[in-house]
PDB file of C-alpha atoms in Angstrom:
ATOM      1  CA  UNK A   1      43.313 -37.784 -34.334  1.00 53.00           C
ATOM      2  CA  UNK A   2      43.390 -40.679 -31.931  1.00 52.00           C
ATOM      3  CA  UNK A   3      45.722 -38.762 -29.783  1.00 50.00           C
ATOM      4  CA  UNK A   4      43.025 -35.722 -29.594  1.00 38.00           C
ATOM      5  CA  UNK A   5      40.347 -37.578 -28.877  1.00 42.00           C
ATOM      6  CA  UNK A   6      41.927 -39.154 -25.692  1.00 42.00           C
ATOM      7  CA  UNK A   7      42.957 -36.032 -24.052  1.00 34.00           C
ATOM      8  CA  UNK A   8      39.592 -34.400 -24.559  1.00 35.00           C
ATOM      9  CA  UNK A   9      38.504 -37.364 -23.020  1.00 44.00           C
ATOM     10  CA  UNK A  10      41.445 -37.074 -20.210  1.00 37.00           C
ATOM     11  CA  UNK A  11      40.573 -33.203 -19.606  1.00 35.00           C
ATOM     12  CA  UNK A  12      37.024 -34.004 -19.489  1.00 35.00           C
ATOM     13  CA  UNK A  13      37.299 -36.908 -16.981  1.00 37.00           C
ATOM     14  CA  UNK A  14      39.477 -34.726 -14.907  1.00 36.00           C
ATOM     15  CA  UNK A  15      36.695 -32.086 -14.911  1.00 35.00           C
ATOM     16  CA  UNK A  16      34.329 -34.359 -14.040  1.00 31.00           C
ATOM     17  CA  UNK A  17      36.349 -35.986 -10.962  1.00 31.00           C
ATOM     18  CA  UNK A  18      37.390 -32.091 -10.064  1.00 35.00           C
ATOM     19  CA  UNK A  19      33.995 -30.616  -9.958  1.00 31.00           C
ATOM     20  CA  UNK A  20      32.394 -33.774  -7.887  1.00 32.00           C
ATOM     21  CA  UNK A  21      35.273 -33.831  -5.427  1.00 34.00           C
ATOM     22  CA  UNK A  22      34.519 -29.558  -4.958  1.00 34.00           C
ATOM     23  CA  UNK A  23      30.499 -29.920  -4.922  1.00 33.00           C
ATOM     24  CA  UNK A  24      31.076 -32.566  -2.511  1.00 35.00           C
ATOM     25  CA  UNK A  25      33.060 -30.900  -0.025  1.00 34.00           C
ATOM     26  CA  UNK A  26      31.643 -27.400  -0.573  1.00 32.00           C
ATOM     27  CA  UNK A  27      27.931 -29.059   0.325  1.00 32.00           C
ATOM     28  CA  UNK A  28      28.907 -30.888   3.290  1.00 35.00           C
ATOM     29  CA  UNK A  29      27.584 -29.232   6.271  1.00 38.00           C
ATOM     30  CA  UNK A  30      28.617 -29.154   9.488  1.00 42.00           C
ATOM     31  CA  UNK A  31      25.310 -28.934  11.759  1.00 53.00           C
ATOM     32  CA  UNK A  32      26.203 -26.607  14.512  1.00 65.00           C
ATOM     33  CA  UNK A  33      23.326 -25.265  17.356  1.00 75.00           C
ATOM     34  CA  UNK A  34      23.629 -21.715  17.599  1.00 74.00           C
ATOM     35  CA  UNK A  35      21.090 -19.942  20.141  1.00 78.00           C
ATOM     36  CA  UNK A  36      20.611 -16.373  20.921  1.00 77.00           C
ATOM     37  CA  UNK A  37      20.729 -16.338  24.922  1.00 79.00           C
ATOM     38  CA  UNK A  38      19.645 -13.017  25.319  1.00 79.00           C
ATOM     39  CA  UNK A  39      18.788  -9.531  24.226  1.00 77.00           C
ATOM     40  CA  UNK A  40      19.718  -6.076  25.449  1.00 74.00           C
ATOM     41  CA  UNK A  41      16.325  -4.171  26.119  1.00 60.00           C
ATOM     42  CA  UNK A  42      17.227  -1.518  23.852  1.00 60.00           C
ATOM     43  CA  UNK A  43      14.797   0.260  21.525  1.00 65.00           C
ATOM     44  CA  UNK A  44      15.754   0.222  18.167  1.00 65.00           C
ATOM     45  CA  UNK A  45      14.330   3.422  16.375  1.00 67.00           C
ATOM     46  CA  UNK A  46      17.290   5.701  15.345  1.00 71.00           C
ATOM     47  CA  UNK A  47      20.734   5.369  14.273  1.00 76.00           C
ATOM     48  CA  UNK A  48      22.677   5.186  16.742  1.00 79.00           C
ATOM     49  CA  UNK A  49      20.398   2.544  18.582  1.00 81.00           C
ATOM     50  CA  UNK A  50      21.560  -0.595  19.485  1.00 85.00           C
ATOM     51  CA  UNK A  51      21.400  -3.831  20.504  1.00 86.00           C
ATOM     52  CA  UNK A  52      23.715  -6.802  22.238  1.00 89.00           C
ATOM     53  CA  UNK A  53      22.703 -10.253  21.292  1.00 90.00           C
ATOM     54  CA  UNK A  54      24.075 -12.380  24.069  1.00 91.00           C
ATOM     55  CA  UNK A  55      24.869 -16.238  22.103  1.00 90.00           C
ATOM     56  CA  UNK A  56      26.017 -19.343  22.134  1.00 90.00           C
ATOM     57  CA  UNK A  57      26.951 -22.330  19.478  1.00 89.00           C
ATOM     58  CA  UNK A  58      28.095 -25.895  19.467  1.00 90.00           C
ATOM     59  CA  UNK A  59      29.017 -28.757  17.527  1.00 89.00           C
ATOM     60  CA  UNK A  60      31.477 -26.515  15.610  1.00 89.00           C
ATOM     61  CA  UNK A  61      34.863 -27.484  14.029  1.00 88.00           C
ATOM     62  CA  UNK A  62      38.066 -25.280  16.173  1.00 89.00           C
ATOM     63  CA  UNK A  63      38.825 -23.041  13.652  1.00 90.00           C
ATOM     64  CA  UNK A  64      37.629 -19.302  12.450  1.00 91.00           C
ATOM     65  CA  UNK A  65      33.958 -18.983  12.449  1.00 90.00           C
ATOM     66  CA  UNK A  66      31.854 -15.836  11.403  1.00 91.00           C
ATOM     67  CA  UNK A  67      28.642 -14.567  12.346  1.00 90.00           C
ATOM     68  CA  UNK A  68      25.975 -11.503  11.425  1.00 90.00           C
ATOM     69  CA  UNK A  69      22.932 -10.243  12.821  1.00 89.00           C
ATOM     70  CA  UNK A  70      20.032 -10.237  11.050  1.00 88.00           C
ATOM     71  CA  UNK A  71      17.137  -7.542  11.806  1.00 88.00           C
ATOM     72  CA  UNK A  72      13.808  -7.973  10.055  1.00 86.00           C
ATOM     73  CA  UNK A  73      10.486  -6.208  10.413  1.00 85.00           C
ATOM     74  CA  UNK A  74       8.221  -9.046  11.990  1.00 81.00           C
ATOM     75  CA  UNK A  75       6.187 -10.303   9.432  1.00 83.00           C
ATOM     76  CA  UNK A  76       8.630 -10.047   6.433  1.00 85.00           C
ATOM     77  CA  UNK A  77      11.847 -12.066   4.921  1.00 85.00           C
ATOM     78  CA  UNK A  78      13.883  -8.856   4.367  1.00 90.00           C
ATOM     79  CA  UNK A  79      16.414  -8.760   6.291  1.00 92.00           C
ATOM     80  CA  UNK A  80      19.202  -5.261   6.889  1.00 92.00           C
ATOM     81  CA  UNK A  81      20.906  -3.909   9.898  1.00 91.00           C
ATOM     82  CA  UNK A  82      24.765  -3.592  11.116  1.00 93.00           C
ATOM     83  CA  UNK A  83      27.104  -5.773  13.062  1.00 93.00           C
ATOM     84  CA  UNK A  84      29.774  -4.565  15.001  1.00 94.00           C
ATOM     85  CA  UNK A  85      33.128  -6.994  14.372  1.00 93.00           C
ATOM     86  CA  UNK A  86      35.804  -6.830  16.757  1.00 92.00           C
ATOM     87  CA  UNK A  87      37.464  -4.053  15.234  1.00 94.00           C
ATOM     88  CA  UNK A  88      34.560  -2.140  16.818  1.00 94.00           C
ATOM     89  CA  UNK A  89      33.436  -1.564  13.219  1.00 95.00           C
ATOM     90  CA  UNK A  90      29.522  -1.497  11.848  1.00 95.00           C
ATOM     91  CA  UNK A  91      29.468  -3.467   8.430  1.00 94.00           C
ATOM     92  CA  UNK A  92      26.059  -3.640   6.515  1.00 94.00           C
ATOM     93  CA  UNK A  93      23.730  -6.895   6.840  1.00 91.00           C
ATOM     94  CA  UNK A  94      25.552  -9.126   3.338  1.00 91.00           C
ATOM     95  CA  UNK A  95      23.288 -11.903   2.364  1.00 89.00           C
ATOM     96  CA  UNK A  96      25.842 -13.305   0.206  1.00 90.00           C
ATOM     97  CA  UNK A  97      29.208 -12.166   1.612  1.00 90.00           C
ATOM     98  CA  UNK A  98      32.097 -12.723  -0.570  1.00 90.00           C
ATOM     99  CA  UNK A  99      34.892 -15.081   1.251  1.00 89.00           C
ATOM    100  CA  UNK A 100      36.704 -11.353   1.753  1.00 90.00           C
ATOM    101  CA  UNK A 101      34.299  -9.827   3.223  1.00 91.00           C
ATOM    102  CA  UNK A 102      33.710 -12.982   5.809  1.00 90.00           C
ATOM    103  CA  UNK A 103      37.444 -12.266   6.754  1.00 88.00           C
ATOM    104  CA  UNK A 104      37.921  -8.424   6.503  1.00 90.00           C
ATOM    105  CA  UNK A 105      34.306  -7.343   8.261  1.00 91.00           C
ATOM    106  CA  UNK A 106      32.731  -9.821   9.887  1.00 92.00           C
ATOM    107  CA  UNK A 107      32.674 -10.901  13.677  1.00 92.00           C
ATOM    108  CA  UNK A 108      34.684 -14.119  14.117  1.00 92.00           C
ATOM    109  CA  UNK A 109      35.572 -16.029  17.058  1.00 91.00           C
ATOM    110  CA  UNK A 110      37.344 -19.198  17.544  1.00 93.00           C
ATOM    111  CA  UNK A 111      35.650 -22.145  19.195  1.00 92.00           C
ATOM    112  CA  UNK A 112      36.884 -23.946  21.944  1.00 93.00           C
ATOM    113  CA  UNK A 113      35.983 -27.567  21.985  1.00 93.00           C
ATOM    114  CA  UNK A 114      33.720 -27.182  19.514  1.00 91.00           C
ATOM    115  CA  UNK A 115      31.506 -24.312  21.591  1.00 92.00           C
ATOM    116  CA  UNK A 116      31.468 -20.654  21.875  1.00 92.00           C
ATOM    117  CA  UNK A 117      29.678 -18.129  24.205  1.00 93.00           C
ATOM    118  CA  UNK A 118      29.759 -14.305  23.509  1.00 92.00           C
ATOM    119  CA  UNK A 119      28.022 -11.082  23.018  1.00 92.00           C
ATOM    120  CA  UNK A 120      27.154  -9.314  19.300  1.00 92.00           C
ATOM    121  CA  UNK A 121      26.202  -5.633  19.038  1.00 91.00           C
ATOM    122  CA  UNK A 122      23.790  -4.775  16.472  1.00 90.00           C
ATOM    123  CA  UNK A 123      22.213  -1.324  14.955  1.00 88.00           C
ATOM    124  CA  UNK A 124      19.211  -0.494  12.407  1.00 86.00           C
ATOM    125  CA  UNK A 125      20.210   1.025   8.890  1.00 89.00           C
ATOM    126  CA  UNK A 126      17.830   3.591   8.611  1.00 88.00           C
ATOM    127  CA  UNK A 127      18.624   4.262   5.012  1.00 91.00           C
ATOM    128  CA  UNK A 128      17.889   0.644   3.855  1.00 91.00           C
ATOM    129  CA  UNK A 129      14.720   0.120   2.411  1.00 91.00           C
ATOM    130  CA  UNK A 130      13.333  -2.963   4.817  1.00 89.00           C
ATOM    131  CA  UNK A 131      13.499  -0.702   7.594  1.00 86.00           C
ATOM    132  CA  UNK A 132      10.054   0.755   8.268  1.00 84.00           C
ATOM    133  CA  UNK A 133      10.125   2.639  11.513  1.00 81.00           C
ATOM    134  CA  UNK A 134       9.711   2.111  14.649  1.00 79.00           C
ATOM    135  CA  UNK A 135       8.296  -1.038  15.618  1.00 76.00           C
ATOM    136  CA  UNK A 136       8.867  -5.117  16.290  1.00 77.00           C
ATOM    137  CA  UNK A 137      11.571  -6.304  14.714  1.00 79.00           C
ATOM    138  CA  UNK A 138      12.669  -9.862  14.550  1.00 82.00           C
ATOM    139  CA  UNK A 139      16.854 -10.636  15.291  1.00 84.00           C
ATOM    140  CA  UNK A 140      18.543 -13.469  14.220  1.00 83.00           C
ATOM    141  CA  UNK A 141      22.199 -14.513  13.825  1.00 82.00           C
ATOM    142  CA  UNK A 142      23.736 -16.098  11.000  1.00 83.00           C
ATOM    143  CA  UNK A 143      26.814 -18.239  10.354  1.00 77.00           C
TER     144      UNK A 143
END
């Protein structure tokens, strides 16, 4: 009985130091500036409308790093559209991508020195319910 009780109490220490050592690590953040430089002029009101989003982001640690663009109608939090990756590929907006999804679809760059410069293309999904029409959208990137 002895000899139960003290590996439950081995396996459940070893949980314990397990799951503090992973929230620890997986909420550390790395804070990283990333600013949108500039916009195409491009209307977006159809499908096949688009728009390059002209960034740049520091502060980063030199390994892969992956990035979306957001579209939302101004005034709401709903946010939809496509990215184009560098597989010249349009994946739908994700707002909780998987860790395969990050790899397979997104656009990813390498930093250099901890920086980054380049251009995103974006698009309006029509068929997804927070876009209204034409109108003022908001864009905004996400890492």
């Amino acid at each position: 009985m002895r000899r139960v009780i003290s590996l439950l109490r081995f396996y459940f220490f070893s949980w314990v130091v397990f799951t503090s050592f992973f929230l620890f690590f997986s909420l550390t953040k790395i804070h990283a500036a990333l600013t949108i430089t500039n916009l195409s002029t491009s209307t977006l009101n159809g499908p096949d409308d688009t728009v390059t989003v002209s960034a740049s982001a520091s502060g980063l640690q030199n390994s892969t790093q992956y990035l979306q663009v957001l579209l939302t109608k101004e005034g709401t939090t709903n946010y939809f559209g496509f990215t184009k990756n560098k597989k010249d590929e349009w994946y739908q907006y994700k707002s909780s991508p998987s860790v395969g999804d990050l790899s397979s679809y997104f656009y990813n760059f390498t930093p250099i020195g901890g920086t980054w410069m380049g251009d995103i293309q974006a698009k309006v999904d029509i068929n997804d319910s927070s876009y209204k029409g034409p109108g003022t959208y908001t864009v905004k990137l996400a890492k």
